[in-house]
Amino acid sequence: MTEENSQPAETGKDFIREIVAQDLAADTHGGKVITRFPPEPNGYLHIGHAKSICLNFGLAEENKGSCHLRFDDTNPTRENDEYVKAIEADVRWLGFEWSDHKFFASNYFQRLFDYAINLIEQGKAFVCDQTADEFAAFRGTPTKAGTESPFRNRSIEENLSLFKKMRDGEFDDGAKTLRAKIDMASTNIHLRDPALYRIRKVTHHRTGDQWSIYPTYDFAHCLSDAIEGITHSICTLEFAVHRPLYDWVLENLPLPQPLPKQYEFGRLNLDYTIMSKRKLLQLVNEKAVWGWDDPRMPTLSGMRRRGVTPESIRSFCSTVGVTKHDALTEMALFDHCLRDDLNKRALRAMAVIRPIRVVITNLPENYSEDLEAINNPEDEQAGTRTVPFSREIYIEETDFMEEPPKKFFRLRPGGEVRLRYAYIMKCEQVVKNADGTIDHLECTIDPDSKRGGATASRKVKGTIHWVSKTQAINAEIRLFDRLFSVPEPDKDKSGKDFTAFINPDSFQSLPNCKLEPSLSKASPEQRYQFERTGYFCVDEKDSSPETLVFNRTIALRDSWSAKQAKQKK
RNA sequence: UGCCGGAUGGUGUAAUGGUAGCACAGCAGUUUCUGGAUCUGCUUGUCAUGGUUCGAAUCCAUGUCCGGUAGCCA
C-alpha cells in the first residue's frame, strides 16, 4: 500500500487510532498492537469487510504490530471450507498478509471447554434444560427483569457431570445449554444468564464429529482474543451491547493480563446495494446473480471480476474513515476512487461497442497504414503502440446522428470529425437498407490532416474512436449497472423485500463489439480504458482466446449524456 | 417502554475551548486529437433551547431525532 493511500495527510486520527496511540504512549500493552480480522466462513467477503480489513491490518502495519486472520467457526451448520479458501484469497488480493498468524476458533475448542469447566467449578455457569422457547420467555423484556431458570442452582458436581455428558453426545440437539450465571435482572439483556454452549450434532468443517457441543460467539470470541494476545478487538457497532459480557467472561477466568479491549465502529453502508451476507447468499441461491463473484455483487470476488482494483478499494476505505455513527456512503464516492486509480494505471485502447461500418471512398481498395497511439497519457512509461488504419473502419453508433441536436460534436451528414490518432473525416453519404436502417456511411478523409500534416491543426470540434475493419477482433462486452434501483433496498417503508428492488437492467451483453488488434493478448489482470467509453478488463471466467469477453468495470464520466438526460427532464 | 450509542453542507469526514476545513456530488468556467483527465471559481453545514466562558461544533443541563439491542447466529 502506498503511504498516501493509507492515511490522508494533515487530518486527525480516527477515534480508534487515537486510542491505540494513547495505549502506546501509556504502555498499556507493553508497546504491542495486535489486532485481528475474524470472519465467519459462511459467505464471501464484501466491501464492508474490506473496511474492517483495512482498519485491522492497517493498524497493525502502522504500529509494527500484527493482525491475525481468525476464522470464527463456531457454528458448523453454515460454515464450510470453500468460504475459508475464498476469504483467504480475497484478503490477499486486497494486499494484506497474515504470515503465520492464521487461526481458527475451532483450534481452541478444547481450551474453551476447559474454561467452561473452570466457570462451572467457580459456580459461575450451569447446565440448563430449558427449551429455546422457555429460555426466551424467562429472559424477560427490556423493561421487565427476567426470571431465573429452575436449573440455575444445580450443584457444581451435577453441572460438571451434565456438561461432560453434553460433550459426549448423550443429549439431543437443543436439549440443554451451558449458561453463564450472571444476573437475570440486568438492564443489559445480554447479561441475563446468556448461553455459552449449545448442542449441535453437526459435522464441523475442521473438527469433524469430534464435538457435539459448540461455544457461542460471546464465549468463543473474547477468549480467542485473549488466547491470541489481541490488544485491540475491533468490531462493529451492534456488538457494543455485548461488551459487558465480553469483559465478564475474561475477568472471571485466569487469563494473561492485560486483557484485550473491545472497540466498536460503524460498519460501511453503501447506497444502491446490500451488505448483508445472508441477503447476498439469498441472491446467489435464488440465482438473481451468477454467483458470489457476479460482477454486480459488492463482494470482493465480484468486484475483482468486474475489474475493480484493490488499490481503489483501499483508498476508498481510507476516504470513508472510521467513526461511531452509522453512515450511508454514496456509491459515487467509490466510483471516484475507482476512476481515479484506473485513470492512472489503465492502458488506453480503441474499441467500438455498437459498430457502424464506414467506407472511406477516397482511399484505394487495399489501403493500409500503421498509426502510432499513446498507451497511457497519464504514464509516459507505458509507451506507444501501433494501430492499423484502412479503407473500411467501424465507428460507434452513438457517434453518428442524422439529425443531431445542438452541441453534438460528433459525426453528421456533411459534417467533419477527427478520427483519433488519424485523419479528419467527412460524412458524404448515408447508405440505408430497404428497411430504413443505416447499412454504412460513405466518408472521405483529408489526407493531410494527420498529426504533423499540413492541415492537422484545422479546428474540428469532435474526436471519435474507431477500429479498422480488416484487423478488428470480435468480442463480447458486458455492461453492468447497479444491482438495485433504490438507494436502500433493505429499508423499504412499506415492508417490501429487498428482492423487489432488483434492477432488471443491471446487465447487458453486446456480442458484436470490434476491438483494435492489440487487445488480442489482453490478460484478466490488465486494466484497459477503451477511449471515450470506460474501463474494461477481460472476464476471468468466461473469456478465451477464441471468444474474448470484456467486462465494463465502470464507465467514464460522461458530461454529454448527463447534460442530455437533464434536458429531457 | 428499559439499556447502550450517535447527531457538523446533498454525501463521507476534520477541527480535542481560539478563523468551521478537506473530499465526493452539484453548478459555472478553463483546457483538450478521449464530451475522459487537468486546472479555476461557486453554492450549501455545527439537531434545538438554555447555561459556563473574553471566546463553544467542542464543556454542562434539558429536550428532539436517529441507530443498536430482547437467536441456543455472528
XYZ file of C-alpha atoms (C1' of nucleotides) in Angstrom:
643
model
C 0.000 0.000 0.000
C 1.263 3.455 -0.769
C 1.542 5.800 2.149
C -0.687 8.415 0.552
C -3.473 5.892 0.436
C -3.202 4.691 3.984
C -3.610 7.978 5.820
C -4.868 11.249 4.486
C -2.255 13.792 5.422
C -2.886 16.648 7.864
C -6.162 15.268 9.097
C -6.878 13.912 12.522
C -6.670 10.293 13.525
C -9.909 8.387 13.801
C -11.027 7.560 17.309
C -9.593 4.043 17.218
C -6.170 5.173 16.065
C -6.406 7.769 18.806
C -6.975 5.054 21.406
C -4.142 2.946 20.042
C -1.805 5.940 20.143
C -2.794 6.608 23.747
C -2.258 2.971 24.703
C 1.149 3.077 23.096
C 2.001 6.266 24.964
C 0.783 4.821 28.263
C 2.423 1.477 27.524
C -0.853 -0.311 28.241
C 0.063 -3.408 26.260
C 3.839 -3.344 26.500
C 4.129 -1.458 23.216
C 2.280 -4.102 21.262
C -0.550 -3.673 18.804
C -2.185 -6.959 17.903
C -5.465 -6.856 16.060
C -7.489 -9.480 14.296
C -9.869 -9.839 11.401
C -12.382 -12.512 12.438
C -14.653 -13.579 9.568
C -17.134 -16.393 9.944
C -16.588 -18.709 6.970
C -20.232 -18.713 5.975
C -20.089 -16.452 2.942
C -17.841 -14.359 0.764
C -16.199 -11.143 1.855
C -17.697 -7.871 0.639
C -16.616 -4.252 0.522
C -17.906 -3.766 4.065
C -15.435 -6.375 5.255
C -12.754 -4.514 3.331
C -13.292 -1.569 5.649
C -12.647 -3.790 8.649
C -9.688 -5.497 6.980
C -8.087 -2.162 6.121
C -8.640 -0.950 9.672
C -7.297 -4.016 11.432
C -4.408 -4.824 9.127
C -3.692 -1.126 8.648
C -3.461 -0.534 12.396
C -1.018 -3.414 12.713
C 1.130 -2.176 9.823
C 1.222 1.390 11.062
C 2.355 0.313 14.510
C 4.690 -2.540 13.618
C 2.250 -4.943 15.183
C 0.438 -7.857 13.660
C -3.054 -8.677 12.557
C -4.389 -12.193 12.906
C -6.663 -13.768 10.374
C -9.009 -15.765 12.556
C -11.911 -17.785 11.292
C -14.762 -17.559 13.739
C -16.022 -21.052 13.004
C -18.200 -21.815 15.995
C -21.386 -22.623 14.134
C -20.796 -25.623 11.862
C -24.318 -25.618 10.471
C -23.472 -22.983 7.899
C -19.748 -22.844 7.613
C -17.507 -24.596 5.129
C -14.084 -24.778 3.617
C -14.998 -23.178 0.291
C -15.606 -19.980 2.211
C -12.315 -20.279 4.080
C -10.437 -20.520 0.793
C -12.318 -17.631 -0.771
C -11.779 -15.408 2.257
C -8.040 -16.055 2.254
C -7.812 -15.280 -1.456
C -9.762 -12.054 -1.024
C -7.692 -10.754 1.892
C -4.504 -11.466 -0.057
C -5.901 -9.821 -3.148
C -6.671 -6.711 -1.124
C -2.984 -6.626 -0.344
C -2.688 -7.893 3.223
C -0.596 -10.701 4.629
C -1.084 -12.577 7.891
C 2.074 -14.738 7.519
C 1.828 -17.396 10.241
C -0.969 -15.652 12.099
C -3.784 -17.727 10.710
C -6.087 -19.158 13.344
C -9.414 -20.864 13.775
C -11.651 -20.535 16.784
C -12.148 -24.276 16.355
C -8.474 -24.770 17.242
C -9.398 -23.588 20.720
C -12.379 -25.865 21.286
C -10.577 -27.932 23.915
C -9.282 -24.879 25.761
C -12.671 -23.249 25.560
C -14.197 -26.396 27.012
C -11.681 -26.273 29.862
C -12.516 -22.640 30.532
C -16.175 -23.575 30.665
C -15.353 -26.250 33.249
C -13.495 -23.605 35.208
C -16.555 -21.356 35.255
C -18.725 -24.240 36.392
C -16.289 -25.037 39.162
C -16.478 -21.422 40.312
C -20.249 -21.710 40.363
C -20.456 -19.160 37.538
C -22.003 -21.378 34.894
C -24.717 -24.001 34.899
C -26.377 -26.514 32.640
C -29.922 -25.502 31.777
C -32.666 -27.813 30.477
C -34.959 -25.073 29.227
C -36.118 -25.204 25.664
C -35.347 -22.303 23.389
C -38.884 -21.011 23.877
C -38.682 -21.222 27.656
C -35.304 -19.579 27.534
C -36.806 -16.679 25.613
C -39.871 -16.438 27.839
C -37.769 -16.392 31.018
C -35.434 -13.753 29.624
C -37.965 -11.020 30.335
C -38.234 -7.843 28.303
C -36.215 -4.645 28.197
C -38.450 -3.179 30.885
C -39.171 -6.334 32.892
C -36.493 -8.327 34.616
C -36.121 -11.936 33.631
C -36.890 -14.959 35.779
C -34.191 -17.302 36.933
C -34.104 -20.693 35.325
C -35.270 -23.540 37.620
C -31.978 -25.260 36.774
C -29.851 -22.336 37.870
C -28.962 -23.747 41.251
C -27.818 -27.208 40.342
C -24.770 -28.350 42.243
C -21.365 -27.896 40.767
C -20.969 -31.675 40.600
C -24.219 -32.099 38.723
C -23.303 -29.295 36.309
C -19.918 -30.847 35.709
C -21.376 -34.241 35.022
C -24.148 -32.897 32.811
C -21.793 -30.697 30.804
C -19.496 -33.640 30.127
C -22.465 -35.687 29.033
C -23.421 -32.864 26.672
C -19.943 -33.061 25.208
C -20.196 -36.843 24.942
C -23.334 -36.576 22.867
C -25.735 -38.002 25.406
C -28.425 -35.394 24.739
C -30.294 -34.283 21.669
C -29.729 -31.035 19.832
C -31.198 -28.179 21.802
C -31.970 -30.300 24.860
C -29.553 -28.459 27.100
C -27.290 -25.432 27.164
C -24.468 -24.245 29.320
C -25.260 -20.801 30.655
C -23.314 -18.139 32.439
C -24.742 -17.318 35.853
C -24.774 -13.549 35.848
C -27.906 -11.536 36.526
C -31.425 -12.162 35.240
C -32.396 -8.644 36.313
C -29.642 -6.869 34.432
C -30.714 -3.899 32.334
C -28.475 -5.390 29.672
C -30.274 -8.390 28.278
C -27.007 -9.976 27.195
C -26.108 -10.373 30.844
C -29.287 -12.340 31.711
C -27.563 -15.715 32.001
C -26.522 -15.968 28.351
C -25.848 -19.281 26.635
C -22.220 -20.293 26.415
C -22.570 -23.696 24.781
C -25.272 -25.396 22.749
C -25.661 -28.936 21.492
C -25.236 -29.294 17.719
C -24.660 -32.769 16.411
C -23.303 -31.459 13.171
C -20.077 -32.245 11.357
C -17.688 -29.341 11.614
C -15.588 -28.457 8.573
C -12.399 -28.767 10.563
C -13.060 -30.798 13.694
C -15.390 -33.282 12.021
C -17.567 -35.152 14.509
C -15.235 -34.648 17.431
C -17.630 -32.273 19.161
C -21.329 -32.325 19.689
C -21.337 -29.053 21.599
C -20.171 -25.736 20.225
C -19.394 -22.467 22.032
C -21.432 -19.382 21.262
C -19.902 -16.258 19.812
C -19.984 -14.494 23.167
C -17.948 -17.208 24.819
C -15.588 -18.066 21.984
C -14.748 -14.669 20.629
C -13.437 -12.917 23.701
C -11.496 -15.986 24.777
C -9.976 -16.399 21.319
C -8.847 -12.795 21.566
C -7.328 -13.385 24.977
C -5.643 -16.618 23.918
C -4.021 -14.876 20.963
C -2.953 -11.867 22.999
C -5.057 -9.451 20.994
C -4.663 -5.922 22.298
C -7.477 -4.141 20.437
C -10.515 -6.142 19.431
C -12.357 -4.060 16.877
C -15.888 -4.875 15.812
C -18.988 -3.160 14.536
C -21.479 -1.083 16.498
C -24.095 -3.773 17.061
C -21.664 -5.586 19.353
C -21.403 -2.683 21.757
C -24.099 -4.185 23.998
C -22.094 -7.411 24.127
C -19.048 -5.650 25.531
C -20.025 -6.088 29.224
C -20.339 -9.817 28.561
C -17.018 -9.850 26.699
C -15.429 -8.297 29.764
C -17.311 -10.504 32.219
C -16.087 -13.742 30.645
C -12.487 -12.590 30.534
C -12.494 -11.119 34.041
C -13.824 -14.328 35.529
C -11.212 -16.635 34.084
C -7.483 -16.994 34.758
C -6.008 -15.269 31.718
C -2.820 -13.464 30.848
C -3.016 -9.723 31.574
C -3.654 -7.161 30.284
C -6.902 -8.337 28.781
C -7.926 -7.371 25.270
C -10.383 -4.498 24.963
C -13.260 -4.312 22.541
C -13.982 -1.183 20.485
C -16.824 -0.648 18.081
C -17.023 1.357 14.867
C -19.782 1.973 12.332
C -19.975 -0.552 9.536
C -19.858 0.531 5.916
C -23.181 1.107 4.216
C -23.283 1.881 0.524
C -26.299 3.094 -1.379
C -27.873 1.023 -4.168
C -26.531 -2.225 -2.780
C -26.805 -4.508 0.229
C -24.143 -5.523 2.668
C -25.704 -8.455 4.454
C -24.082 -11.835 3.885
C -27.419 -13.504 4.449
C -29.060 -11.456 1.720
C -26.155 -11.827 -0.661
C -26.410 -15.574 -0.157
C -30.095 -15.330 -0.960
C -29.297 -13.600 -4.257
C -26.858 -16.400 -5.052
C -29.265 -19.174 -4.053
C -32.192 -17.663 -5.901
C -29.996 -17.178 -8.961
C -30.703 -13.472 -9.097
C -26.982 -13.217 -9.828
C -24.488 -15.622 -11.407
C -22.787 -16.385 -8.123
C -20.795 -14.790 -5.323
C -18.380 -13.437 -7.917
C -21.015 -11.878 -10.144
C -19.524 -8.554 -11.267
C -22.574 -6.735 -9.930
C -22.103 -8.071 -6.412
C -20.456 -5.910 -3.720
C -18.311 -8.925 -2.874
C -14.567 -8.612 -3.243
C -14.554 -11.506 -5.702
C -17.327 -9.899 -7.731
C -15.620 -6.546 -7.779
C -12.332 -8.169 -8.742
C -14.026 -9.936 -11.619
C -15.543 -6.672 -12.737
C -12.090 -5.134 -12.857
C -12.028 -3.141 -9.633
C -8.501 -2.725 -8.286
C -7.547 -3.487 -4.685
C -5.841 -0.098 -4.517
C -9.087 1.678 -5.268
C -10.868 -0.227 -2.517
C -8.165 0.686 -0.042
C -8.213 4.326 -0.971
C -12.000 4.278 -0.670
C -11.823 2.733 2.803
C -9.366 5.367 3.855
C -11.611 8.099 2.466
C -14.762 6.986 4.294
C -12.957 6.995 7.616
C -13.868 5.332 10.900
C -16.486 6.751 13.247
C -19.010 5.654 15.847
C -22.154 6.550 13.969
C -23.799 4.749 11.115
C -23.342 6.371 7.796
C -24.674 5.708 4.346
C -21.953 6.372 1.820
C -22.749 7.290 -1.741
C -21.582 4.865 -4.400
C -20.367 7.959 -6.265
C -17.529 8.227 -3.775
C -16.421 4.717 -4.557
C -16.799 5.374 -8.269
C -14.482 8.333 -7.905
C -11.814 6.283 -6.112
C -12.110 3.627 -8.791
C -11.803 6.003 -11.735
C -9.012 7.874 -10.051
C -6.935 4.718 -9.736
C -7.880 3.281 -13.118
C -7.076 6.538 -14.869
C -3.513 6.255 -13.637
C -2.954 2.606 -14.460
C -5.217 1.625 -17.372
C -3.783 1.133 -20.837
C -5.753 3.037 -23.465
C -7.194 1.197 -26.445
C -9.902 1.712 -29.022
C -12.975 -0.474 -29.057
C -16.278 0.034 -30.805
C -19.126 -1.342 -28.758
C -22.019 -0.765 -31.160
C -20.432 -0.650 -34.603
C -21.459 1.127 -37.799
C -19.355 0.423 -40.856
C -17.687 3.335 -42.612
C -16.196 3.198 -46.110
C -13.606 5.847 -46.857
C -14.178 6.407 -50.540
C -11.095 8.456 -51.295
C -8.774 5.668 -50.204
C -7.718 2.805 -52.527
C -9.195 -0.676 -52.060
C -6.298 -2.289 -50.225
C -5.135 0.775 -48.361
C -3.441 0.034 -45.060
C -1.409 2.175 -42.713
C 0.044 1.844 -39.227
C -0.550 4.713 -36.853
C 1.093 5.366 -33.530
C -1.084 5.641 -30.433
C -0.248 6.539 -26.840
C -0.815 3.756 -24.326
C -1.419 5.963 -21.331
C -1.252 9.742 -21.381
C -1.011 9.674 -17.578
C 2.053 7.473 -17.645
C 4.812 8.066 -20.155
C 6.452 4.768 -19.185
C 3.536 2.924 -20.763
C 4.859 3.845 -24.209
C 3.109 3.681 -27.534
C 1.628 1.071 -29.815
C 0.665 0.669 -33.422
C -2.924 0.796 -34.601
C -3.836 -0.244 -38.148
C -5.932 2.053 -40.333
C -7.583 1.096 -43.594
C -10.310 1.928 -46.101
C -13.107 0.424 -44.015
C -13.474 1.144 -40.356
C -16.065 0.839 -37.612
C -17.225 3.783 -35.586
C -19.598 3.962 -32.636
C -23.297 4.060 -33.454
C -23.738 6.811 -30.879
C -21.078 8.919 -32.619
C -23.286 9.491 -35.667
C -26.644 11.215 -35.851
C -28.612 12.100 -38.942
C -30.442 14.892 -37.183
C -28.270 15.887 -34.279
C -29.255 18.282 -31.506
C -27.305 21.466 -30.815
C -23.778 20.994 -29.496
C -23.490 17.474 -30.845
C -19.802 17.490 -31.719
C -19.671 14.143 -33.481
C -20.364 12.947 -36.994
C -23.386 14.126 -39.000
C -24.223 14.112 -42.709
C -21.881 16.583 -44.391
C -20.039 17.122 -41.118
C -16.452 16.544 -40.100
C -14.920 14.799 -37.173
C -11.388 13.870 -36.102
C -10.588 10.163 -36.068
C -8.448 9.634 -33.006
C -4.752 9.370 -33.949
C -5.754 9.530 -37.641
C -7.410 11.884 -40.092
C -10.204 14.381 -40.205
C -13.129 12.619 -41.825
C -16.206 13.999 -43.576
C -19.504 12.156 -43.916
C -20.583 12.273 -47.564
C -23.369 9.746 -47.775
C -25.637 7.691 -45.536
C -26.352 4.356 -47.230
C -29.514 2.690 -45.976
C -31.065 -0.760 -46.099
C -34.511 -1.444 -47.518
C -35.994 -1.177 -44.012
C -34.589 2.292 -43.497
C -31.811 1.316 -41.118
C -28.294 2.512 -41.781
C -26.140 -0.010 -43.652
C -22.981 2.025 -43.735
C -21.553 5.506 -44.116
C -19.531 6.735 -47.050
C -16.917 9.220 -45.977
C -13.795 10.943 -47.216
C -10.702 11.885 -45.274
C -8.489 14.910 -45.508
C -5.177 13.182 -46.375
C -3.016 15.970 -44.922
C -4.764 16.182 -41.574
C -2.833 13.505 -39.717
C -0.703 14.684 -36.787
C 2.168 16.649 -38.272
C 0.362 17.085 -41.602
C -0.334 20.349 -43.405
C -3.948 20.614 -42.272
C -3.521 18.841 -38.944
C -4.268 21.962 -36.949
C -7.628 22.576 -38.576
C -10.175 23.014 -35.850
C -12.618 20.138 -35.729
C -14.760 20.026 -32.648
C -15.172 16.310 -32.095
C -12.739 13.401 -31.912
C -14.102 9.889 -32.111
C -12.604 6.430 -31.740
C -12.645 3.778 -34.479
C -11.372 0.320 -35.349
C -10.051 -0.853 -38.705
C -12.403 -3.444 -40.201
C -9.958 -5.963 -41.612
C -7.854 -6.262 -38.464
C -10.666 -5.876 -35.938
C -11.164 -8.595 -33.379
C -14.610 -9.603 -32.305
C -15.520 -9.613 -28.670
C -18.422 -9.739 -26.296
C -18.630 -6.783 -23.988
C -20.672 -6.947 -20.809
C -22.093 -3.803 -19.303
C -23.140 -3.715 -15.671
C -25.265 -1.300 -13.775
C -26.251 -1.058 -10.134
C -27.961 -4.189 -8.824
C -30.764 -2.283 -7.112
C -32.908 0.566 -8.281
C -33.337 2.270 -4.910
C -30.697 3.638 -2.514
C -31.646 1.413 0.415
C -33.227 -1.776 -0.908
C -33.409 -3.416 2.517
C -35.083 -0.460 4.241
C -38.349 -0.186 2.394
C -41.005 1.714 4.340
C -43.885 -0.359 3.003
C -42.120 -3.513 4.078
C -41.249 -4.881 0.644
C -38.466 -7.421 0.473
C -35.168 -6.166 -0.920
C -35.515 -8.509 -3.891
C -38.437 -6.366 -5.084
C -35.924 -3.667 -5.981
C -33.521 -5.668 -8.077
C -32.678 -3.597 -11.142
C -33.892 -5.575 -14.162
C -31.422 -3.745 -16.414
C -28.301 -4.347 -14.403
C -26.724 -6.500 -17.094
C -26.416 -6.097 -20.818
C -24.349 -8.135 -23.239
C -23.083 -6.694 -26.526
C -21.829 -9.657 -28.557
C -20.584 -7.917 -31.688
C -18.003 -5.470 -30.487
C -14.963 -4.588 -32.553
C -11.608 -4.235 -30.849
C -8.265 -2.984 -32.070
C -5.909 -5.942 -32.652
C -3.534 -5.163 -29.762
C -6.305 -6.322 -27.428
C -5.996 -9.926 -28.577
C -3.351 -10.555 -25.944
C -5.233 -8.929 -23.073
C -4.996 -10.703 -19.715
C -7.545 -10.517 -16.877
C -5.130 -8.640 -14.623
C -4.579 -5.857 -17.133
C -6.960 -2.913 -16.912
C -7.878 -1.026 -20.048
C -9.554 2.198 -20.837
C -11.476 1.920 -24.062
C -11.149 5.532 -25.067
C -14.229 7.687 -24.608
C -16.161 4.700 -23.244
C -14.947 3.393 -19.934
C -12.667 0.992 -18.122
C -12.701 -2.668 -19.045
C -10.979 -5.934 -18.275
C -11.062 -9.474 -19.571
C -13.587 -11.633 -17.726
C -11.523 -14.098 -15.693
C -14.031 -16.899 -16.130
C -15.756 -16.671 -19.482
C -13.156 -15.196 -21.779
C -10.988 -17.346 -24.030
C -8.540 -16.537 -26.823
C -11.183 -17.629 -29.337
C -14.033 -15.632 -27.845
C -12.892 -12.651 -25.865
C -15.216 -11.364 -23.166
C -14.661 -7.978 -21.583
C -16.408 -6.557 -18.540
C -17.001 -2.887 -18.151
C -15.600 -2.011 -14.749
C -17.036 1.480 -14.817
C -17.967 3.972 -17.477
C -16.001 7.140 -17.994
C -17.602 10.258 -16.587
C -19.842 11.469 -19.322
C -20.865 15.103 -19.142
C -22.502 14.944 -22.596
C -25.066 12.279 -21.823
C -25.568 13.702 -18.359
C -26.497 17.005 -19.953
C -28.753 15.269 -22.485
C -30.563 13.395 -19.740
C -31.138 16.593 -17.832
C -32.573 18.371 -20.849
C -35.096 15.605 -21.363
C -36.453 16.050 -17.856
C -41.064 1.010 27.185
C -35.503 -0.257 29.575
C -30.268 -0.178 28.437
C -26.158 1.290 25.047
C -24.562 4.551 21.146
C -24.881 8.688 17.923
C -26.108 13.717 15.622
C -21.027 19.091 11.534
C -23.431 21.222 3.876
C -26.935 16.616 -0.591
C -22.959 12.552 0.999
C -18.440 10.927 3.697
C -15.285 13.290 7.160
C -11.719 17.145 10.026
C -11.297 20.885 13.650
C -9.545 17.763 21.056
C -12.171 25.897 24.275
C -9.442 30.323 19.754
C -10.635 31.998 11.612
C -15.808 25.638 10.743
C -11.525 22.845 6.739
C -10.992 18.574 3.152
C -13.008 15.023 -0.345
C -17.227 13.407 -3.234
C -21.555 15.104 -5.617
C -23.697 19.563 -7.980
C -23.099 24.217 -10.742
C -20.150 27.681 -13.866
C -15.753 28.292 -16.470
C -10.561 26.767 -18.492
C -8.173 23.349 -21.450
C -8.047 19.141 -24.617
C -6.733 14.844 -31.173
C -10.667 10.875 -25.134
C -17.513 15.441 -24.296
C -12.044 11.436 -20.074
C -8.157 13.603 -17.263
C -6.286 18.528 -15.763
C -6.958 23.479 -13.784
C -10.133 27.650 -11.688
C -14.224 29.522 -9.211
C -19.083 28.996 -6.753
C -23.436 27.202 -3.803
C -24.650 24.564 0.706
C -23.319 22.869 7.377
C -22.275 22.655 13.653
C -30.128 18.926 15.881
C -32.874 22.541 19.463
C -33.123 25.640 23.813
C -30.729 27.349 27.894
C -26.117 27.768 30.782
C -20.481 28.240 31.827
C -16.662 31.375 29.313
C -13.420 37.181 26.853
C -14.481 33.180 23.398
C -18.373 26.889 22.497
C -19.104 22.280 16.965
C -16.133 21.215 21.341
C -17.760 21.802 28.397
C -22.714 21.408 31.442
C -28.238 20.804 31.581
C -32.773 19.709 29.353
C -35.210 18.224 25.134
C -35.668 16.301 19.957
C -34.465 12.929 16.339
C -31.779 8.585 14.584
C -29.405 3.743 15.227
C -28.398 -0.742 18.033
C -30.191 -4.348 21.445
C -34.893 -8.949 23.672
C -31.029 -16.237 18.427
C -29.075 -21.975 21.792
C -26.469 -16.533 14.630
C -22.006 -13.891 14.168
